[in-house]
Coordinates of N, CA and C and ligand atoms in Angstrom, one line a residue:
M17 N 121.6 85.4 107.6 CA 121.0 86.0 108.3 C 119.7 86.2 107.9
A18 N 118.8 86.9 108.8 CA 117.2 87.1 108.5 C 116.9 88.4 108.8
L19 N 116.2 89.2 107.8 CA 115.6 90.5 107.8 C 113.9 90.1 108.2
T20 N 113.7 90.5 109.2 CA 112.1 90.0 109.3 C 111.1 91.5 109.7
G21 N 110.0 91.5 109.4 CA 108.9 92.6 109.4 C 107.7 92.2 110.0
A22 N 106.9 92.9 110.0 CA 105.4 92.8 110.7 C 104.8 91.4 110.3
G23 N 104.9 90.8 109.0 CA 104.5 89.5 108.9 C 104.9 88.5 109.7
I24 N 106.0 88.4 110.2 CA 106.3 87.2 110.9 C 105.6 87.4 112.4
S25 N 105.0 88.2 112.6 CA 104.4 88.4 113.9 C 102.8 88.5 113.8
V26 N 102.2 88.4 112.5 CA 100.8 88.1 112.2 C 100.2 86.8 112.8
E27 N 101.1 85.7 112.7 CA 100.5 84.4 113.4 C 100.6 84.5 115.0
S28 N 101.0 85.6 115.6 CA 101.0 85.9 116.9 C 100.0 87.0 117.3
G29 N 99.2 87.4 116.1 CA 98.1 88.0 116.6 C 98.1 89.6 116.3
I30 N 99.3 90.0 115.9 CA 99.4 91.2 115.4 C 99.5 91.7 114.2
P31 N 98.4 92.5 113.7 CA 98.3 92.8 112.2 C 99.4 93.2 111.7
D32 N 99.7 93.2 110.5 CA 101.1 94.0 109.8 C 100.4 95.2 109.4
F33 N 101.2 96.2 108.9 CA 100.6 97.6 108.5 C 100.2 97.7 107.3
R34 N 100.5 97.1 106.2 CA 100.0 97.3 104.8 C 99.2 96.1 104.2
S35 N 98.7 95.3 105.0 CA 98.0 94.2 104.1 C 96.4 95.0 104.3
E36 N 95.3 94.3 104.0 CA 94.0 94.8 103.9 C 93.5 95.4 105.4
N37 N 93.9 94.4 106.1 CA 93.5 95.0 107.7 C 94.4 95.5 108.4
G38 N 95.5 95.9 107.8 CA 96.9 96.4 108.5 C 96.6 97.8 109.1
L39 N 97.4 98.0 110.0 CA 97.3 99.3 110.8 C 97.0 100.5 110.0
W40 N 97.9 100.2 108.8 CA 97.7 102.0 108.0 C 96.6 101.9 107.3
S41 N 95.6 100.7 107.5 CA 94.4 101.1 106.8 C 93.3 101.8 107.7
R42 N 93.7 101.7 108.9 CA 93.0 102.2 109.8 C 93.4 104.0 110.1
Y43 N 94.6 104.2 110.1 CA 95.5 105.1 110.7 C 96.3 105.7 109.5
E44 N 96.0 106.7 109.3 CA 96.9 107.4 108.3 C 98.2 107.6 108.6
P45 N 99.3 106.8 108.0 CA 100.6 106.6 108.4 C 101.5 108.2 108.9
M46 N 101.0 108.9 107.7 CA 101.8 110.4 108.1 C 101.3 111.1 109.2
E47 N 99.7 110.9 109.5 CA 99.2 111.6 110.6 C 99.3 110.8 112.0
Y48 N 99.6 109.7 111.9 CA 99.8 108.9 113.4 C 101.2 108.2 113.6
G49 N 102.0 108.1 112.5 CA 103.2 107.7 112.2 C 104.7 108.4 112.2
H50 N 104.1 109.8 112.1 CA 105.5 110.8 111.9 C 105.8 111.4 113.1
I51 N 106.8 111.4 113.5 CA 107.4 112.0 114.8 C 106.8 113.7 114.8
S52 N 106.8 114.3 113.7 CA 106.1 115.7 113.9 C 104.5 115.8 114.3
S53 N 103.8 114.6 113.9 CA 102.6 114.4 114.3 C 102.4 114.3 115.7
F54 N 103.6 113.3 116.4 CA 103.4 113.0 117.8 C 104.0 114.3 118.5
R55 N 104.8 115.3 118.0 CA 105.2 116.2 118.7 C 104.2 117.2 118.8
A56 N 103.1 117.3 117.7 CA 102.2 118.2 117.7 C 100.8 117.8 118.5
N57 N 100.7 116.6 118.4 CA 99.5 116.1 119.4 C 99.6 114.7 119.8
P58 N 100.7 114.7 120.9 CA 100.7 113.2 121.6 C 99.7 112.5 121.8
G59 N 98.6 113.3 122.4 CA 97.5 112.5 122.7 C 96.6 111.8 121.7
K60 N 96.5 112.4 120.5 CA 95.9 111.7 119.5 C 96.7 110.2 118.9
V61 N 97.8 110.5 118.9 CA 99.2 109.3 118.5 C 99.0 108.4 119.5
W62 N 98.6 108.8 120.9 CA 98.7 107.8 122.0 C 97.5 106.8 121.8
K63 N 96.5 107.3 120.9 CA 95.4 106.5 121.0 C 95.7 105.4 120.3
M64 N 96.3 105.4 118.9 CA 97.2 104.3 118.4 C 98.0 103.7 118.9
L65 N 98.8 104.2 119.8 CA 100.0 103.7 120.7 C 99.3 102.4 121.8
L66 N 98.2 103.0 122.2 CA 97.8 102.4 123.5 C 97.1 101.1 122.7
E67 N 96.6 101.0 121.4 CA 96.1 99.7 120.7 C 96.9 98.9 120.4
M68 N 98.3 99.4 119.9 CA 99.3 98.8 119.5 C 100.1 97.9 120.9
D69 N 100.0 98.6 121.9 CA 100.6 98.3 123.2 C 99.7 97.4 123.7
A70 N 98.6 97.2 123.6 CA 97.6 96.1 124.1 C 98.0 94.9 123.5
L71 N 98.2 95.2 122.0 CA 98.3 93.8 120.8 C 99.8 93.2 121.3
L72 N 100.8 94.2 121.7 CA 102.1 93.8 121.9 C 102.5 93.1 123.0
G73 N 101.7 93.6 124.2 CA 101.4 92.8 125.4 C 101.0 91.4 125.7
A74 N 99.8 91.2 124.7 CA 99.3 89.9 124.8 C 100.1 89.0 123.7
A75 N 100.8 89.4 123.1 CA 101.5 88.5 121.9 C 102.5 87.4 122.5
R76 N 102.5 86.0 122.0 CA 103.6 85.2 122.1 C 104.1 84.9 121.1
P77 N 105.6 84.4 120.9 CA 106.1 84.0 119.7 C 105.6 82.9 119.3
N78 N 105.5 82.9 118.0 CA 104.8 81.7 117.2 C 105.9 80.8 116.3
P79 N 105.4 79.9 115.8 CA 106.6 78.8 115.1 C 107.5 79.3 114.4
A80 N 107.3 80.5 113.9 CA 108.2 81.0 113.1 C 109.2 81.8 113.8
H81 N 108.9 82.4 114.8 CA 110.2 83.0 115.6 C 110.8 81.9 116.2
V82 N 110.1 80.7 116.7 CA 110.9 79.6 117.3 C 111.9 79.0 116.2
A83 N 111.3 78.9 115.1 CA 112.3 78.2 113.8 C 113.6 78.9 113.8
L84 N 113.5 80.3 113.7 CA 114.5 81.3 113.6 C 115.7 80.9 114.7
A85 N 114.9 80.9 116.0 CA 115.9 80.8 117.4 C 116.5 79.3 117.1
E86 N 115.9 78.5 116.5 CA 116.3 76.9 116.4 C 117.7 76.9 115.4
L87 N 117.4 77.6 114.4 CA 118.3 77.8 113.4 C 119.7 78.5 113.9
E88 N 119.5 79.2 114.8 CA 120.7 80.0 115.6 C 121.4 79.2 116.3
E89 N 120.4 78.2 117.2 CA 121.1 77.4 118.2 C 121.6 76.3 117.3
R90 N 121.7 76.2 116.0 CA 122.1 74.9 115.1 C 123.2 75.9 114.7
A91 N 123.6 77.2 114.9 CA 124.9 77.8 114.0 C 124.7 77.7 112.8
L92 N 123.3 78.0 112.3 CA 123.0 78.1 110.6 C 122.7 79.8 110.7
L93 N 122.3 80.4 111.6 CA 121.8 81.6 111.6 C 122.5 82.6 112.6
K94 N 123.1 83.5 111.9 CA 124.0 84.4 112.7 C 123.2 85.7 113.5
L95 N 122.3 86.1 112.8 CA 121.9 87.5 113.1 C 120.3 87.4 112.4
V96 N 119.4 88.0 113.3 CA 118.1 88.5 113.0 C 118.1 90.1 113.2
I97 N 118.0 90.9 112.0 CA 117.6 92.4 111.9 C 115.9 92.1 111.9
T98 N 115.5 92.9 112.6 CA 113.9 93.0 112.7 C 113.7 94.5 112.7
Q99 N 112.3 94.7 111.9 CA 111.8 96.2 112.0 C 110.7 96.0 112.8
N100 N 110.6 94.8 113.6 CA 109.4 95.0 114.7 C 110.0 95.4 115.9
V101 N 108.9 95.9 116.6 CA 109.4 96.5 118.1 C 108.3 95.5 119.0
D102 N 108.2 94.4 118.5 CA 107.4 93.5 119.8 C 108.3 92.4 120.7
S103 N 109.5 92.7 120.6 CA 110.6 91.7 121.2 C 110.2 90.2 121.2
L104 N 109.7 89.7 120.1 CA 109.0 88.6 120.0 C 110.2 87.4 119.4
H105 N 111.1 88.0 118.8 CA 112.4 87.3 118.5 C 113.1 86.9 119.7
Q106 N 113.3 88.0 120.7 CA 114.1 87.6 122.0 C 113.3 86.6 122.8
K107 N 112.1 86.7 122.9 CA 111.1 85.8 123.7 C 111.1 84.4 123.3
A108 N 111.6 84.4 121.8 CA 111.6 82.9 121.4 C 112.8 82.3 121.6
G109 N 113.7 83.2 122.2 CA 115.4 82.6 122.3 C 116.1 83.0 121.5
S110 N 115.8 83.8 120.5 CA 117.0 84.3 119.5 C 117.9 85.3 120.4
R111 N 119.3 85.2 120.2 CA 120.0 86.0 120.9 C 120.7 87.3 119.9
G112 N 121.0 87.0 118.6 CA 121.9 87.8 117.9 C 120.5 88.4 117.1
V113 N 120.0 89.6 117.8 CA 118.9 90.3 117.1 C 119.4 91.7 117.1
I114 N 119.2 92.5 116.2 CA 119.4 94.1 115.6 C 117.6 94.4 115.7
E115 N 117.7 95.4 116.5 CA 116.3 95.9 116.3 C 116.3 97.3 115.9
F116 N 116.1 97.2 114.4 CA 116.2 98.1 113.4 C 115.4 99.6 113.7
H117 N 114.3 99.2 114.0 CA 113.3 100.5 114.5 C 113.2 100.6 115.8
G118 N 114.2 100.3 116.6 CA 113.8 100.3 117.9 C 113.2 99.2 118.7
H119 N 112.4 99.6 119.7 CA 111.7 98.4 120.7 C 110.4 99.2 121.6
G120 N 109.8 98.3 122.0 CA 108.6 98.8 122.8 C 108.7 98.8 124.3
R121 N 110.0 98.3 125.0 CA 110.3 97.9 126.2 C 110.4 99.3 127.2
T122 N 110.8 100.0 126.6 CA 111.0 101.4 127.5 C 110.1 102.7 126.7
L123 N 110.0 103.7 127.6 CA 109.4 104.9 127.0 C 110.3 106.0 127.3
R124 N 110.6 107.0 126.4 CA 111.4 108.0 126.8 C 110.8 109.3 126.5
C125 N 111.4 110.2 127.7 CA 111.2 111.6 127.4 C 112.1 112.3 126.5
D126 N 111.6 113.0 125.0 CA 112.6 113.7 124.3 C 113.2 115.1 124.6
R127 N 112.3 115.7 125.8 CA 112.7 116.9 126.3 C 114.1 116.5 127.5
C128 N 114.1 115.5 128.1 CA 115.1 115.7 129.2 C 115.6 114.2 129.3
G129 N 115.4 113.4 128.2 CA 116.0 112.4 128.2 C 115.7 111.0 129.2
N130 N 114.8 111.3 129.9 CA 114.7 110.1 131.3 C 114.1 109.3 130.4
R131 N 114.1 107.8 130.9 CA 113.6 106.6 130.4 C 112.8 106.0 131.3
V132 N 111.7 105.2 131.3 CA 111.0 104.3 132.1 C 110.9 102.8 131.4
S133 N 110.8 101.8 132.4 CA 110.3 100.5 131.5 C 109.0 100.5 131.4
R134 N 108.3 100.0 130.2 CA 106.9 99.8 130.0 C 106.3 99.2 130.9
E135 N 106.9 98.3 131.5 CA 106.4 97.4 132.5 C 106.1 97.9 134.1
S136 N 106.7 99.2 134.2 CA 106.5 100.1 135.4 C 105.5 101.0 135.2
L137 N 104.7 101.1 134.0 CA 103.7 102.0 133.8 C 102.2 101.4 133.8
R138 N 101.5 102.3 134.5 CA 100.0 101.4 133.9 C 99.6 102.6 133.2
L139 N 99.3 101.9 131.6 CA 99.0 103.3 130.6 C 97.5 103.2 130.8
S140 N 96.8 104.3 130.9 CA 95.4 104.9 130.6 C 95.2 105.3 129.1
G141 N 94.1 106.1 129.0 CA 93.6 106.8 128.0 C 94.5 107.9 127.6
E142 N 95.3 108.4 128.7 CA 96.1 109.6 128.4 C 97.5 109.3 127.9
P143 N 98.3 110.3 127.5 CA 99.8 109.7 127.0 C 100.3 110.1 128.6
P144 N 101.3 109.1 128.8 CA 102.2 109.1 129.7 C 103.2 110.3 129.9
L145 N 103.0 110.8 131.2 CA 103.8 112.1 130.9 C 105.1 112.1 131.9
C146 N 106.3 112.7 131.6 CA 107.6 112.6 132.2 C 107.3 113.5 133.7
G147 N 108.0 113.2 134.3 CA 108.6 114.2 135.6 C 108.6 115.7 135.0
C148 N 108.9 115.8 134.0 CA 109.0 117.1 133.4 C 108.0 117.7 133.0
G149 N 106.9 117.3 132.8 CA 105.6 117.3 132.1 C 105.4 117.1 130.8
N150 N 106.6 116.8 129.9 CA 106.8 116.3 128.6 C 105.9 114.8 128.2
A151 N 105.3 114.9 127.1 CA 104.7 113.3 126.9 C 105.9 112.4 126.4
M152 N 105.9 111.2 127.1 CA 106.7 110.5 126.8 C 106.4 109.6 125.7
R153 N 107.5 109.0 124.7 CA 107.2 108.4 123.6 C 107.9 107.2 123.7
P154 N 107.4 106.1 123.1 CA 108.0 104.9 122.9 C 109.2 104.9 122.2
E155 N 110.2 103.9 122.7 CA 111.5 103.8 122.3 C 111.7 103.5 120.9
F156 N 110.6 103.5 120.0 CA 110.7 103.0 118.4 C 110.8 104.3 117.6
V157 N 111.4 103.8 116.5 CA 111.5 105.1 115.5 C 110.2 105.4 114.9
F158 N 110.0 106.7 114.6 CA 108.5 107.2 113.8 C 109.2 107.5 112.6
F159 N 108.4 107.8 111.7 CA 108.6 108.2 110.3 C 109.5 109.8 110.6
G160 N 110.2 110.0 110.0 CA 111.0 111.4 109.9 C 112.2 110.9 110.8
E161 N 112.4 110.0 111.6 CA 113.3 109.8 112.3 C 114.7 109.1 111.9
Q162 N 115.8 109.0 112.5 CA 116.9 108.6 112.2 C 117.0 107.0 112.6
I163 N 117.3 106.1 112.0 CA 117.5 104.4 112.4 C 118.6 105.0 113.7
P164 N 118.5 104.3 114.7 CA 119.6 104.0 116.0 C 121.0 103.9 115.0
R165 N 121.8 104.6 115.6 CA 123.3 104.5 114.5 C 123.7 103.0 114.7
E166 N 124.0 102.6 115.9 CA 124.3 101.2 116.1 C 123.9 100.3 115.4
A167 N 122.5 100.3 115.3 CA 121.7 99.4 114.7 C 122.1 99.5 113.0
Y168 N 121.7 100.6 112.8 CA 122.1 100.8 111.0 C 123.3 100.2 110.8
A169 N 124.6 100.6 111.7 CA 125.7 100.0 111.0 C 125.9 98.5 111.2
G170 N 125.5 97.9 112.3 CA 125.7 96.6 112.3 C 124.7 95.7 111.3
A171 N 123.7 96.5 111.0 CA 122.9 95.9 110.1 C 123.5 95.9 108.4
V172 N 124.1 97.0 108.3 CA 124.8 97.1 107.0 C 125.7 96.5 106.7
D173 N 126.3 96.0 107.9 CA 127.7 95.4 108.1 C 127.5 93.9 107.8
A174 N 126.1 93.6 108.4 CA 125.8 91.9 108.5 C 125.4 92.0 106.8
A175 N 124.4 92.9 106.2 CA 124.2 92.5 105.0 C 125.3 92.4 104.0
R176 N 126.6 93.1 104.2 CA 127.3 93.1 103.2 C 128.2 91.9 103.3
S177 N 128.2 91.3 104.6 CA 128.9 89.7 104.7 C 128.5 88.4 104.6
C178 N 126.8 88.6 104.7 CA 126.2 87.4 104.8 C 126.2 86.5 103.5
D179 N 126.1 85.4 103.7 CA 126.1 84.1 102.8 C 124.8 84.0 102.0
V180 N 123.6 84.1 102.9 CA 122.3 83.9 102.4 C 121.5 85.0 103.4
M181 N 120.5 85.6 102.9 CA 119.5 86.6 103.6 C 118.2 86.1 103.4
L182 N 117.5 85.8 104.4 CA 116.2 85.2 104.5 C 115.5 86.7 104.6
V183 N 114.5 87.2 103.6 CA 113.6 88.4 104.0 C 112.4 87.8 104.2
I184 N 111.7 88.1 105.7 CA 110.5 87.4 106.2 C 109.6 88.3 106.2
G185 N 108.4 88.4 105.7 CA 107.3 89.1 106.3 C 107.5 90.6 106.2
T186 N 108.2 91.2 105.2 CA 108.4 92.5 105.4 C 107.9 92.9 103.7
S187 N 107.2 93.9 103.3 CA 106.8 94.6 102.1 C 107.8 95.0 101.6
A188 N 109.0 95.5 102.4 CA 110.2 96.1 102.0 C 109.7 97.6 101.3
A189 N 108.7 98.1 101.5 CA 108.3 99.3 101.3 C 109.0 100.6 102.2
V190 N 109.7 100.0 103.3 CA 110.2 101.3 103.9 C 111.7 101.1 103.9
A191 N 112.5 102.3 103.6 CA 113.5 102.2 103.5 C 114.1 103.1 104.9
P192 N 115.5 102.8 105.3 CA 116.3 102.2 104.7 C 116.4 100.6 104.9
A193 N 115.6 100.1 105.5 CA 115.6 98.6 105.7 C 115.4 98.1 104.4
S194 N 114.8 98.4 103.7 CA 114.3 97.8 102.4 C 115.6 97.9 101.4
H195 N 116.7 98.5 101.9 CA 118.0 98.8 101.0 C 119.1 97.6 101.4
L196 N 118.7 96.8 102.6 CA 119.4 95.8 103.1 C 119.5 94.2 102.0
P197 N 118.4 93.9 101.7 CA 118.6 92.8 100.6 C 119.3 93.3 99.5
V198 N 119.3 94.6 98.9 CA 119.6 94.8 97.7 C 121.2 94.9 98.1
L199 N 121.8 95.5 99.0 CA 123.3 95.6 99.4 C 123.8 93.8 99.7
A200 N 123.1 93.2 100.4 CA 123.4 91.8 100.2 C 123.8 91.1 99.0
K201 N 122.6 91.2 98.1 CA 122.7 90.6 96.8 C 123.9 91.1 96.0
K202 N 124.2 92.5 96.2 CA 125.4 93.3 95.4 C 126.6 92.5 96.0
A203 N 126.5 92.2 97.2 CA 127.8 91.7 98.0 C 127.8 90.4 97.5
G204 N 126.9 89.7 97.0 CA 127.2 88.1 96.6 C 126.3 87.0 97.2
A205 N 125.3 87.6 98.1 CA 124.6 86.4 99.2 C 123.3 86.3 98.1
A206 N 122.9 85.1 98.6 CA 121.6 84.5 97.8 C 120.3 85.3 98.9
I207 N 119.2 85.7 98.3 CA 118.2 86.2 98.7 C 117.2 85.0 98.7
I208 N 116.6 84.8 100.0 CA 115.2 84.0 100.1 C 114.4 84.8 100.6
V209 N 113.0 84.9 99.9 CA 111.9 85.7 100.4 C 110.9 84.7 101.1
I210 N 110.6 85.0 102.1 CA 109.1 84.2 102.6 C 108.1 85.1 103.0
D211 N 107.2 85.3 102.1 CA 106.4 86.0 102.2 C 104.9 85.6 101.2
P212 N 103.7 85.6 101.6 CA 102.6 85.1 100.6 C 102.3 86.0 99.6
R213 N 102.9 87.2 99.7 CA 102.4 88.3 98.7 C 104.1 88.7 98.0
D214 N 103.9 89.5 96.9 CA 105.1 89.9 96.0 C 105.6 91.1 97.1
I215 N 106.8 91.3 97.2 CA 107.4 92.3 98.0 C 108.2 93.2 96.9
E216 N 108.5 94.4 97.6 CA 108.9 95.6 96.4 C 110.4 95.8 96.3
I217 N 111.1 94.5 96.6 CA 112.6 94.8 96.2 C 112.4 94.3 94.8
P218 N 113.8 94.5 93.7 CA 113.5 94.0 92.4 C 113.7 92.8 92.5
S219 N 112.9 92.0 91.6 CA 112.6 90.6 91.6 C 113.9 90.0 91.1
A220 N 114.8 90.9 90.5 CA 116.2 90.3 90.0 C 117.3 90.4 91.1
C221 N 116.9 90.8 92.3 CA 117.5 90.3 93.6 C 117.1 89.3 94.3
I222 N 116.1 88.6 93.8 CA 115.5 87.4 94.4 C 115.7 86.2 93.9
D223 N 116.5 85.3 94.9 CA 116.8 83.8 94.4 C 115.7 82.9 94.2
L224 N 114.7 83.0 95.5 CA 114.1 82.1 95.8 C 112.7 82.9 96.6
H225 N 111.6 82.7 95.9 CA 110.5 82.9 96.8 C 109.6 82.1 97.3
I226 N 109.5 81.9 98.8 CA 108.5 80.9 99.1 C 107.3 81.5 99.5
A227 N 106.2 81.5 98.6 CA 104.8 82.3 98.7 C 104.0 81.5 99.9
Q228 N 104.6 81.3 101.2 CA 104.0 80.9 102.0 C 103.9 81.9 103.4
S229 N 103.2 81.3 104.5 CA 103.1 82.2 105.9 C 104.5 81.6 106.4
A230 N 105.3 82.6 107.2 CA 106.3 82.3 107.7 C 106.2 81.4 108.7
G231 N 104.9 81.3 109.5 CA 104.8 80.0 110.4 C 104.5 78.8 109.9
T232 N 104.3 78.7 108.4 CA 104.4 77.3 107.9 C 106.0 77.2 107.2
A233 N 106.3 78.1 106.5 CA 107.6 77.7 105.7 C 108.9 77.5 106.7
L234 N 108.7 78.4 107.7 CA 110.1 78.4 108.5 C 110.2 77.3 109.3
P235 N 108.9 76.7 110.0 CA 109.2 75.2 110.6 C 109.3 74.0 109.8
A236 N 109.0 74.0 108.4 CA 109.1 73.1 107.4 C 110.7 72.9 107.2
M237 N 111.2 74.5 107.0 CA 112.8 74.4 106.7 C 113.2 73.7 107.9
V238 N 113.2 74.0 109.0 CA 113.8 73.2 110.2 C 113.6 71.6 110.2
G239 N 112.3 71.2 109.8 CA 112.0 69.7 109.5 C 112.8 69.0 108.5
A240 N 112.6 70.0 107.4 CA 113.5 69.4 106.4 C 115.1 69.4 106.7
L241 N 116.0 70.2 107.5 CA 117.1 69.9 108.0 C 117.0 68.8 109.1
D242 N 116.1 68.5 109.8 CA 116.0 67.4 110.8 C 116.3 66.0 110.0
E243 N 115.5 66.2 108.7 CA 115.8 64.9 107.8 C 116.9 64.5 107.4
L244 N 117.5 66.1 106.8 CA 118.8 65.7 106.2 C 119.8 64.9 107.4
D245 N 119.5 65.3 108.6 CA 120.5 65.1 109.8 C 120.5 63.5 110.0
T246 N 119.1 62.9 109.6 CA 119.1 61.3 110.1 C 119.4 60.5 108.8
Ligands
APR20 N1 103.7 85.2 107.2 C1 104.9 86.0 106.1 N2 104.4 87.3 105.7 C2 103.4 87.6 105.9 C3 102.6 86.9 106.8 C4 102.9 85.6 107.4 N3 101.9 85.1 107.9 N4 101.3 87.9 106.9 C5 101.7 88.9 106.0 N5 102.6 89.0 105.7 C6 103.4 89.9 104.7 C7 102.6 90.7 103.9 O1 102.2 90.2 102.6 C8 103.4 91.7 103.7 O2 104.6 91.6 102.6 O3 104.2 90.6 105.6 C9 104.6 92.0 104.8 C10 104.2 93.2 105.9 O4 104.5 94.0 105.3 P1 104.3 95.4 106.1 O5 102.7 95.8 106.5 O6 104.7 96.4 105.2 O7 105.3 95.5 107.2 P2 106.8 95.8 107.3 O8 107.3 95.5 106.0 O9 107.6 95.2 108.5 O10 106.9 97.8 107.8 C11 108.1 98.2 107.6 O11 106.9 100.2 107.9 O12 105.3 101.5 109.1 C12 106.4 101.0 109.2 O13 107.9 100.9 111.1 C13 106.9 100.5 110.4 O14 108.3 98.6 110.7 C14 107.3 99.0 109.9 C15 108.1 99.0 108.5

């Protein structure tokens, strides 16, 4: 299985959160990313969300997403657990995907439960309002919220039963996603990290660290498999 984070989509033009030019270098995470901030001032948080929305709308899968779909096609990869909300794994052809932090395809009203597809809306500078008058929010998880129950249970089961976990483009700074490699290691899996930088899981958990970009390392992995086949 693979656990992916924002780094896998950097080569699709979506900056990550914690690198030098990441989203959280320009927006204070608790001020813009916490559910209580959204509820207190949806207009302010929507300014950041609109910026994200424009990037997500323009982004296309890169060779790293495509390589993971290819590994699934060859029955070498069963599942991608992603912290990303950009749907790029599915757009690349991956079918076994758990969206641990939700997704950006729909907006929801926390007051009346109404949902609308993102595509059906033309977003402007103002927060989109539900028919009930409340500000809609994206279907992804803010700080201070629970991971969707099914996603959490599926991810924990997969981590406990996988043989190998590829940990790709995540700083592993945010729990509970950061617990998944540790759970997998304790259950006997090998952990392979693909990230140009060191990440925050204990080094004793890491069997191999490939310090390259995902767009370089993953296609090379598929290429090496091709050579083995010939
Ligand atoms: N290839 C692989 N890794 C990369 C690349 C790349 N091209 N570019 C950057 N990275 C790495 C960075 O070195 C970093 O370790 O991706 C990681 C991105 O880490 P974060 O910015 O912390 O993103 P992520 O781990 O996904 O964040 C987790 O935090 O803010 C919340 O909800 C948000 O889902 C997000 C969660």
